[in-house]
Coordinates of C-alpha atoms in Angstrom, one line a residue:
M1 CA -147.6 169.3 44.3
L2 CA -149.6 166.3 45.4
K3 CA -147.2 163.9 43.9
D4 CA -144.3 165.4 45.8
T5 CA -146.1 165.0 49.2
N6 CA -147.0 161.4 48.4
S7 CA -143.5 160.5 47.4
N8 CA -142.2 162.2 50.6
R9 CA -144.6 160.1 52.6
K10 CA -143.4 157.0 51.0
R11 CA -139.8 157.9 51.6
S12 CA -140.4 158.9 55.2
A13 CA -142.4 155.7 55.8
S14 CA -139.6 153.6 54.4
A15 CA -137.0 155.5 56.4
L16 CA -139.0 154.9 59.6
S17 CA -139.3 151.3 58.9
I18 CA -135.5 151.0 58.4
I19 CA -134.8 153.0 61.6
H20 CA -137.3 151.0 63.7
R21 CA -136.4 147.6 62.3
K22 CA -136.0 145.0 65.0
K23 CA -133.9 141.9 64.9
P24 CA -135.9 138.8 63.8
H25 CA -137.4 137.2 66.9
H26 CA -136.2 133.7 65.9
I27 CA -132.5 134.7 66.3
N28 CA -132.9 135.4 70.0
N29 CA -135.3 132.4 70.6
N30 CA -133.1 129.7 69.1
N31 CA -130.9 129.3 72.2
K32 CA -133.9 129.6 74.5
N33 CA -135.8 126.9 72.5
L34 CA -132.8 124.5 72.5
K35 CA -132.3 125.0 76.2
Q36 CA -136.0 124.2 76.8
I37 CA -135.9 121.1 74.6
L38 CA -132.9 119.8 76.5
I39 CA -134.4 120.4 79.9
L40 CA -137.7 118.7 78.9
S41 CA -135.9 115.7 77.4
F42 CA -133.8 115.1 80.5
D43 CA -136.8 115.6 82.7
A44 CA -138.6 112.9 80.7
L45 CA -135.6 110.6 81.0
K46 CA -135.7 111.1 84.7
E47 CA -139.4 110.5 85.1
R48 CA -139.6 107.4 82.8
K49 CA -136.5 105.5 83.7
A50 CA -137.7 102.0 82.7
K51 CA -139.0 103.2 79.3
S52 CA -135.8 105.2 78.7
A53 CA -133.6 102.2 79.6
L54 CA -135.5 99.9 77.3
T55 CA -135.3 102.4 74.4
I56 CA -131.6 102.8 74.8
L57 CA -131.2 99.0 75.0
M58 CA -133.3 98.6 71.8
V59 CA -131.1 101.1 70.0
I60 CA -127.9 99.4 71.1
V61 CA -129.2 95.9 70.2
G62 CA -130.6 97.1 66.9
G63 CA -127.3 98.8 65.9
G64 CA -125.4 95.7 66.9
L65 CA -127.6 93.5 64.8
M66 CA -127.2 95.8 61.7
I67 CA -123.4 95.7 62.1
S68 CA -123.4 91.9 62.5
I69 CA -125.6 91.4 59.5
N70 CA -123.4 93.6 57.4
G71 CA -120.3 91.7 58.7
V72 CA -121.8 88.3 57.8
R73 CA -122.9 89.6 54.4
V74 CA -119.3 90.7 53.6
L75 CA -117.9 87.3 54.6
L76 CA -120.3 85.4 52.3

């Protein structure tokens, strides 16, 4: 008789966990986190205009140099 009550408890506990299962919290927070990251990044761009402009210029010049080096290498 004791074994039956234990197995019933196990079954009822697992049934309750299935009934009360919630959605994973990361599914709802992904959009919220992405939105917060974008807001923070644009705020940082607005606050540090000179640093942002220099960084963008560095990326453009660096990319241009890589393209020109590969172009010269192909010609030689």
